[in-house]
mmCIF file of C-alpha atoms in Angstrom:
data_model
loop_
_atom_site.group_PDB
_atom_site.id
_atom_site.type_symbol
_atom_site.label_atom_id
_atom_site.label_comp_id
_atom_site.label_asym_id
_atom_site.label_seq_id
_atom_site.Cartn_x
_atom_site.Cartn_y
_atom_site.Cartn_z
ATOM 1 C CA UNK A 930 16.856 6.113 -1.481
ATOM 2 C CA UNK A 931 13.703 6.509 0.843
ATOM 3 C CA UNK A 932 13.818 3.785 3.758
ATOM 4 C CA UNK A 933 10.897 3.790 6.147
ATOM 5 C CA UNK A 934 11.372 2.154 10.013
ATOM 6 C CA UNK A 935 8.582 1.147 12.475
ATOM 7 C CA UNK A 936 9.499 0.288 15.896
ATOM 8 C CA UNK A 937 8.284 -1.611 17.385
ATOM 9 C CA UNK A 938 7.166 -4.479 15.315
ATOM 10 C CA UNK A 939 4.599 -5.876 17.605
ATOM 11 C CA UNK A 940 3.038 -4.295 20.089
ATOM 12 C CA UNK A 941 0.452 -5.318 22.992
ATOM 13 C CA UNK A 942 -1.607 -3.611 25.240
ATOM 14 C CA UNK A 943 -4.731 -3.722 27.364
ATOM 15 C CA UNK A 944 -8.044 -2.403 25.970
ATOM 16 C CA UNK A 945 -8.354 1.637 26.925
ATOM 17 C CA UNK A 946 -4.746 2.119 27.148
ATOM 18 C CA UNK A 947 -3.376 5.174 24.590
ATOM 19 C CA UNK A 948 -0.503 4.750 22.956
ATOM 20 C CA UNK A 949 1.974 5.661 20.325
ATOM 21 C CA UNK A 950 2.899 3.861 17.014
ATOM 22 C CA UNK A 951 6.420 5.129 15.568
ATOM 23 C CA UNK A 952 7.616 5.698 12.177
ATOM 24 C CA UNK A 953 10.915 6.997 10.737
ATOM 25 C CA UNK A 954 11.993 7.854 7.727
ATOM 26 C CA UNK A 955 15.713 8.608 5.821
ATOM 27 C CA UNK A 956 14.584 11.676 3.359
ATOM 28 C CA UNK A 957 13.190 14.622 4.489
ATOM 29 C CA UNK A 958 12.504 15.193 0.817
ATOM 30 C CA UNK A 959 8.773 14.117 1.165
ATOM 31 C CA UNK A 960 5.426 15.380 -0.391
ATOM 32 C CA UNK A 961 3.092 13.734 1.771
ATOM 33 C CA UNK A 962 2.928 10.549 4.879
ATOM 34 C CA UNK A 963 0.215 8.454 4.995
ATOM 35 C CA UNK A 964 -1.187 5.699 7.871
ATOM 36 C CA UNK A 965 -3.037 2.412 6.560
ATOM 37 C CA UNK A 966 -4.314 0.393 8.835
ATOM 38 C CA UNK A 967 -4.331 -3.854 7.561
ATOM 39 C CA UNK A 968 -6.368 -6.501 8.791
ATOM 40 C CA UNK A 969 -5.055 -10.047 8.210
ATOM 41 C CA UNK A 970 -5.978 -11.061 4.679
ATOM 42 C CA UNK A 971 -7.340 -7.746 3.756
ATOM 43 C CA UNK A 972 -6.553 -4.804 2.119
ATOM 44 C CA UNK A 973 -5.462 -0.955 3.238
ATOM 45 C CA UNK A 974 -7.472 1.301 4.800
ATOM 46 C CA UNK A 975 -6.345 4.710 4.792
ATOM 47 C CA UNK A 976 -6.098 6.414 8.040
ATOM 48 C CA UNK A 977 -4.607 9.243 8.328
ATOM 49 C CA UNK A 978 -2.904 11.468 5.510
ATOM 50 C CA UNK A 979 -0.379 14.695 6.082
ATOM 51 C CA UNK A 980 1.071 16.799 3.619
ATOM 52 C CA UNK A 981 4.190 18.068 4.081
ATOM 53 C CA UNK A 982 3.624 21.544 5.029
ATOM 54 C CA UNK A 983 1.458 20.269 8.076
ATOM 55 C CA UNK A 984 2.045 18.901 11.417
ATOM 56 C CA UNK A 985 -0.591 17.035 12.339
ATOM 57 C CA UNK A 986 -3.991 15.150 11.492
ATOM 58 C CA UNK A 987 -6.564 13.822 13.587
ATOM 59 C CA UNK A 988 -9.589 11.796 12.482
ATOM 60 C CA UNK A 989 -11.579 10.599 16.054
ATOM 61 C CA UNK A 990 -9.097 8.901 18.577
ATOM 62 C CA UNK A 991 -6.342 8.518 15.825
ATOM 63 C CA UNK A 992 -4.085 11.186 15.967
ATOM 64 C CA UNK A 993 -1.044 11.445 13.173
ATOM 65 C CA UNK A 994 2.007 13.793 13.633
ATOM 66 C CA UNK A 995 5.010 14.415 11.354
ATOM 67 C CA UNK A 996 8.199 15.881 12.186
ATOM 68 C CA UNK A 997 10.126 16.248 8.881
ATOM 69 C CA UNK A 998 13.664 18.162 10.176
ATOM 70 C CA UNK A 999 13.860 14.388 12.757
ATOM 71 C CA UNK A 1000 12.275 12.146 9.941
ATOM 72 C CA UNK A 1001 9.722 10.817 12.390
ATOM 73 C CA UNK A 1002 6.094 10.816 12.237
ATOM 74 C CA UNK A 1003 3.471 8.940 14.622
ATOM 75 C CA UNK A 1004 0.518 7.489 14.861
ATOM 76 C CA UNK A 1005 -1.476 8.131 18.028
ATOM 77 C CA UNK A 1006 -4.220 6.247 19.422
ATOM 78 C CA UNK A 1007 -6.297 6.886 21.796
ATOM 79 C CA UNK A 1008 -8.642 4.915 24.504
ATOM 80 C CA UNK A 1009 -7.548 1.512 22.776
ATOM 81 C CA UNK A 1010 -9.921 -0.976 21.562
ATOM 82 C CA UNK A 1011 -9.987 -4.386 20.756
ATOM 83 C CA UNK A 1012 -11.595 -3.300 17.037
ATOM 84 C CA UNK A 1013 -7.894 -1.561 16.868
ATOM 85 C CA UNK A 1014 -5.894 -4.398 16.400
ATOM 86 C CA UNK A 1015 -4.342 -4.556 13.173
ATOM 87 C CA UNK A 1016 -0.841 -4.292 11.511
ATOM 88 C CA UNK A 1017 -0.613 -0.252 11.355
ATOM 89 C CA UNK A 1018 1.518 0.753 8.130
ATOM 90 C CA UNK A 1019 3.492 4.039 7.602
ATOM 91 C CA UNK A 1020 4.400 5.064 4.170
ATOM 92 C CA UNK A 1021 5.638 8.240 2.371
ATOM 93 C CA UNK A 1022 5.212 9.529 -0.902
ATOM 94 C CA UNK A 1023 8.298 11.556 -2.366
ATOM 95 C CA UNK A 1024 9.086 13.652 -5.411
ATOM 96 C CA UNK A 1025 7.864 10.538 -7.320
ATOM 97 C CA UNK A 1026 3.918 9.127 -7.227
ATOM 98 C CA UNK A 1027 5.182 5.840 -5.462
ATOM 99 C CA UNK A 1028 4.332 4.632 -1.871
ATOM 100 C CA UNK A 1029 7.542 3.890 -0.092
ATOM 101 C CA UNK A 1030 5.920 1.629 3.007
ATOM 102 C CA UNK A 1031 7.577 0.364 6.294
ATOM 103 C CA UNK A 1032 7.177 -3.009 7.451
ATOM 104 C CA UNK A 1033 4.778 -1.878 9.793
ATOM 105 C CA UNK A 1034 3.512 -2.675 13.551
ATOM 106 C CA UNK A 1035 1.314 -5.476 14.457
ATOM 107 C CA UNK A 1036 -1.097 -4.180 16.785
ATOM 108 C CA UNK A 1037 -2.940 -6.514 19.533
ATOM 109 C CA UNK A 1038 -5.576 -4.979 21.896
ATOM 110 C CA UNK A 1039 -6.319 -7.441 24.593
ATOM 111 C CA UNK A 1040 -9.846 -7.028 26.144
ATOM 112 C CA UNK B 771 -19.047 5.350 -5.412
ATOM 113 C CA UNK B 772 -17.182 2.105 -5.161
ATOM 114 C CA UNK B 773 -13.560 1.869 -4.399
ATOM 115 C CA UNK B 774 -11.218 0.118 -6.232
ATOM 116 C CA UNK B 775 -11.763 -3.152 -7.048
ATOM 117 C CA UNK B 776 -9.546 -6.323 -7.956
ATOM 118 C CA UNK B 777 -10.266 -9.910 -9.492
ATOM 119 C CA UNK B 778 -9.900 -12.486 -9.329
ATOM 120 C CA UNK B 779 -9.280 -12.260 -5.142
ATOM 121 C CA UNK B 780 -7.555 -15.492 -4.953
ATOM 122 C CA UNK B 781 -5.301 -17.129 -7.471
ATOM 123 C CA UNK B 782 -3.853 -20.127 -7.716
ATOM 124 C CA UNK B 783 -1.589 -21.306 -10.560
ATOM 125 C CA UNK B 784 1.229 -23.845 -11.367
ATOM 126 C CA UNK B 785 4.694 -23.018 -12.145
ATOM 127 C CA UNK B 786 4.680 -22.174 -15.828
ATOM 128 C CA UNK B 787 0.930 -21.119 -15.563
ATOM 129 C CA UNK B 788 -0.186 -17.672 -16.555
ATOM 130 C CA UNK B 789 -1.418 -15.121 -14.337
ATOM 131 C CA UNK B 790 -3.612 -12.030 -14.874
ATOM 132 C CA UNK B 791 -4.626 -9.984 -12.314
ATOM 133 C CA UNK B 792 -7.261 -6.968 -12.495
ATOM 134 C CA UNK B 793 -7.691 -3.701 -10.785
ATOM 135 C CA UNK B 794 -10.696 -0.897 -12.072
ATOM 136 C CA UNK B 795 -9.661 2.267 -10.234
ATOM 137 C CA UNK B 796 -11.980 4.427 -8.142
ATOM 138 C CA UNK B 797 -14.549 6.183 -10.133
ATOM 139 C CA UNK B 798 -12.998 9.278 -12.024
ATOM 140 C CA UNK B 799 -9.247 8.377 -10.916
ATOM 141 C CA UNK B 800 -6.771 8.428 -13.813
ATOM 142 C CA UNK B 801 -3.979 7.322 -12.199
ATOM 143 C CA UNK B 802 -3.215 3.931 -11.214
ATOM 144 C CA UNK B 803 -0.570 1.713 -9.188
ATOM 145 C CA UNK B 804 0.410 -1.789 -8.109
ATOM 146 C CA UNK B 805 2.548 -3.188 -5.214
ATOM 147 C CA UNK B 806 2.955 -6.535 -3.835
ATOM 148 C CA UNK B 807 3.557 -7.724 -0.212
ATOM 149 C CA UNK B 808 5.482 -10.993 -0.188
ATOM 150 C CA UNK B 809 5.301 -13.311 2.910
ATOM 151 C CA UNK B 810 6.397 -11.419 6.328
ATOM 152 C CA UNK B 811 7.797 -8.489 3.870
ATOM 153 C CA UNK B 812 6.486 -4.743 3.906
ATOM 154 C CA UNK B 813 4.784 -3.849 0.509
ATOM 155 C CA UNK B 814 6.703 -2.688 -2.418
ATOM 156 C CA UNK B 815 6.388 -1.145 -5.190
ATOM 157 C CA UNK B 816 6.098 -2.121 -8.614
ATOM 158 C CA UNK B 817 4.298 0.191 -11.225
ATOM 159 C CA UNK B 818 2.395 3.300 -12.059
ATOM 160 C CA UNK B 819 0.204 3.706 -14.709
ATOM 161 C CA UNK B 820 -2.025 6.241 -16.116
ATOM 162 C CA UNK B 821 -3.995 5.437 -19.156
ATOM 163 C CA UNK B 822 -2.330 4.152 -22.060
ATOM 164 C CA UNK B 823 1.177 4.965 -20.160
ATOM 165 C CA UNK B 824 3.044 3.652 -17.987
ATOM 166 C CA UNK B 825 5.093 6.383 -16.224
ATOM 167 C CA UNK B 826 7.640 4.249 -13.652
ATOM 168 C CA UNK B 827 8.048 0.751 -13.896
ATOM 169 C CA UNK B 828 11.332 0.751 -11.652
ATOM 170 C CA UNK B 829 9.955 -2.239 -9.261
ATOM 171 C CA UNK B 830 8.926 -4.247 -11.764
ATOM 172 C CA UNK B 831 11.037 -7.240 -12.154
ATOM 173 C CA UNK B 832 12.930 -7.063 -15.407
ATOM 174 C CA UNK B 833 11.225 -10.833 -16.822
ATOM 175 C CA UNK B 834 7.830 -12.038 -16.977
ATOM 176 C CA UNK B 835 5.933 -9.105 -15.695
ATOM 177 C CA UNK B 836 4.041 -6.969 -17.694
ATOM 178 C CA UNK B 837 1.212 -4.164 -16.733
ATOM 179 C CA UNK B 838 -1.135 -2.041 -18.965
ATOM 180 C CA UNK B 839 -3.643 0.355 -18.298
ATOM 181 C CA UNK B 840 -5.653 0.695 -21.629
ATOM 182 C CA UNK B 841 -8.097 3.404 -22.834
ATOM 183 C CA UNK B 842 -10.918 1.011 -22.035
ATOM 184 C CA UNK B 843 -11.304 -1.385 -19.120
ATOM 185 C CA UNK B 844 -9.582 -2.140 -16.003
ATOM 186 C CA UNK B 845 -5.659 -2.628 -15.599
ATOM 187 C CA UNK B 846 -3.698 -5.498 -16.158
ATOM 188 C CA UNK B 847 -0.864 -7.258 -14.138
ATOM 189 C CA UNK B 848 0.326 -9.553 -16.355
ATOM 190 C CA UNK B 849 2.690 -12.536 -14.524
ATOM 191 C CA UNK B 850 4.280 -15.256 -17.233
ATOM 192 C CA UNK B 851 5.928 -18.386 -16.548
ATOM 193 C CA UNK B 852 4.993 -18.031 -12.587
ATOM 194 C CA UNK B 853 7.430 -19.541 -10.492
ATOM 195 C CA UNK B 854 6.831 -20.187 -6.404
ATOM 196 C CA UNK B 855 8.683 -16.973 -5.616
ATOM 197 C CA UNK B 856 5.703 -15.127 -7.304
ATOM 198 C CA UNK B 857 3.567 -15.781 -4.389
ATOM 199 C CA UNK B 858 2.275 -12.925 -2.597
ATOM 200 C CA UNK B 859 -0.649 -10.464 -2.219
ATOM 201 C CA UNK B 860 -1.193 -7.740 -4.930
ATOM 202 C CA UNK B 861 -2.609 -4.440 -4.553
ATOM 203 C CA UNK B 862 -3.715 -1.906 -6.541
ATOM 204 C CA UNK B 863 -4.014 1.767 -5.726
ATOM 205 C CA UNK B 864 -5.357 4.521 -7.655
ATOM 206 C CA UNK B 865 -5.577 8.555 -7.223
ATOM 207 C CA UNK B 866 -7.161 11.005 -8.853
ATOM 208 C CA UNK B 867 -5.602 13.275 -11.832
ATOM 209 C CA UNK B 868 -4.118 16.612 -11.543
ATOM 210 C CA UNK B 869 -3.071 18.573 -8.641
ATOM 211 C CA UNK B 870 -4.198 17.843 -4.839
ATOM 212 C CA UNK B 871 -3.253 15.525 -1.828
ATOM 213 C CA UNK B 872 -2.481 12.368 -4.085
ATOM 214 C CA UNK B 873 -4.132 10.090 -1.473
ATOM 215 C CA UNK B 874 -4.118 6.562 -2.610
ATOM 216 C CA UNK B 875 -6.667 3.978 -2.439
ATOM 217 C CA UNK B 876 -6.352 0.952 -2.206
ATOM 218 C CA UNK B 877 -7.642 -2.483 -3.383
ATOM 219 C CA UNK B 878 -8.563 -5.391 -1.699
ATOM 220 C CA UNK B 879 -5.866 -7.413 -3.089
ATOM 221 C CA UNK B 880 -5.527 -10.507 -5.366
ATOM 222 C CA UNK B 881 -3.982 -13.392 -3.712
ATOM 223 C CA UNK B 882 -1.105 -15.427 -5.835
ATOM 224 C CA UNK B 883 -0.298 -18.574 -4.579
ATOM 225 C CA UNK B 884 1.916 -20.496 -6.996
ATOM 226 C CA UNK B 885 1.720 -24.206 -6.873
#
């Protein structure tokens, strides 16, 4: 059974700092990894996606790496902004179509 | 193209009370999916769908939930007999048909509350 980690749970910084959102997984047995990004009372915004056979993804500042052999992927971000903050959510799709999500990291950028 | 859309966006019921939640997929997507994200939990899980079928119903809970993705129309989350414990936010995703990345989009959620 698939169980997804994010460490840490909360996380604050100061605006323009980079820094690195972690996500680990149990099965190496994935097909792809995907990073939503939730505002409170909202819905999922896709991010990032990998597929398995690839390493990494970048879209702007956000920069998404996966590491299946270590079941560990993360989530980049660069030049932080207060716009960023958010709950960040890591979740992995395996042999099956379903989303197996972590609890994810609540993000605060302080201006 | 709009994205996937869910109604009602806010529920509220009474224990006992019906509830029937709605989700039209992304334009040309097939495939369709539903997870809920109780209070302080991560989301889970609870049924996938493609029309007329449902392929894995492993998260639904084995009473009072029901989901249906007909020929026509948008899907169904069907709740019966809601109890407090059904309170939570629930998404729908949907991806397109056949081979490819399998991205899923998401809803903006329809939010249970359970009086």
């Amino acid at each position: 059974k698939q169980e997804v980690t994010q460490i840490p749970a909360a996380l604050s910084v100061p605006e323009g700092e980079n820094l690195v959102l972690n996500c680990s997984f149990t099965d190496s047995a994935i097909y792809n990894l995907q990073w939503f990004r939730q505002d409170p009372g909202k819905g999922l915004t896709s991010l990032l996606l990998i597929q398995s056979s690839q390493r990494e993804q970048t879209s702007g500042r956000l920069n998404a790496s996966l590491d299946k052999s270590s079941g560990r992927s993360t989530l980049y971000i660069a030049a932080s902004q207060p716009g960023d903050s958010a709950t960040y959510l890591c979740a992995l799709q395996g042999g099956s179509e379903k989303l197996v999500f972590g609890k994810g990291t609540k993000l605060t950028v302080n201006p | 193209n709009a994205g996937v859309m869910q109604n009602p966006r806010h529920l509220v019921r009474r224990r006992g009370q019906e509830a029937r939640l709605r989700c039209s997929p992304m334009k040309g997507h097939s495939h369709v999916y539903w997870y809920r994200q109780l209070p302080e939990e991560g989301l889970k899980f609870m049924v996938y769908l493609q029309k007329e079928n449902i392929i894995d119903e492993s998260g639904m809970p084995k009473e009072r939930f029901s989901a249906e993705f007909p020929k026509e129309g948008p899907s169904i989350l069907r709740i019966q007999q809601v109890v407090r414990g059904d309170s939570a936010a629930y998404f729908c995703a949907s991806s397109p048909a056949g081979l490819g990345s399998r991205e899923q989009f998401f809803g903006p959620g329809t939010r249970l509350t359970v009086l």
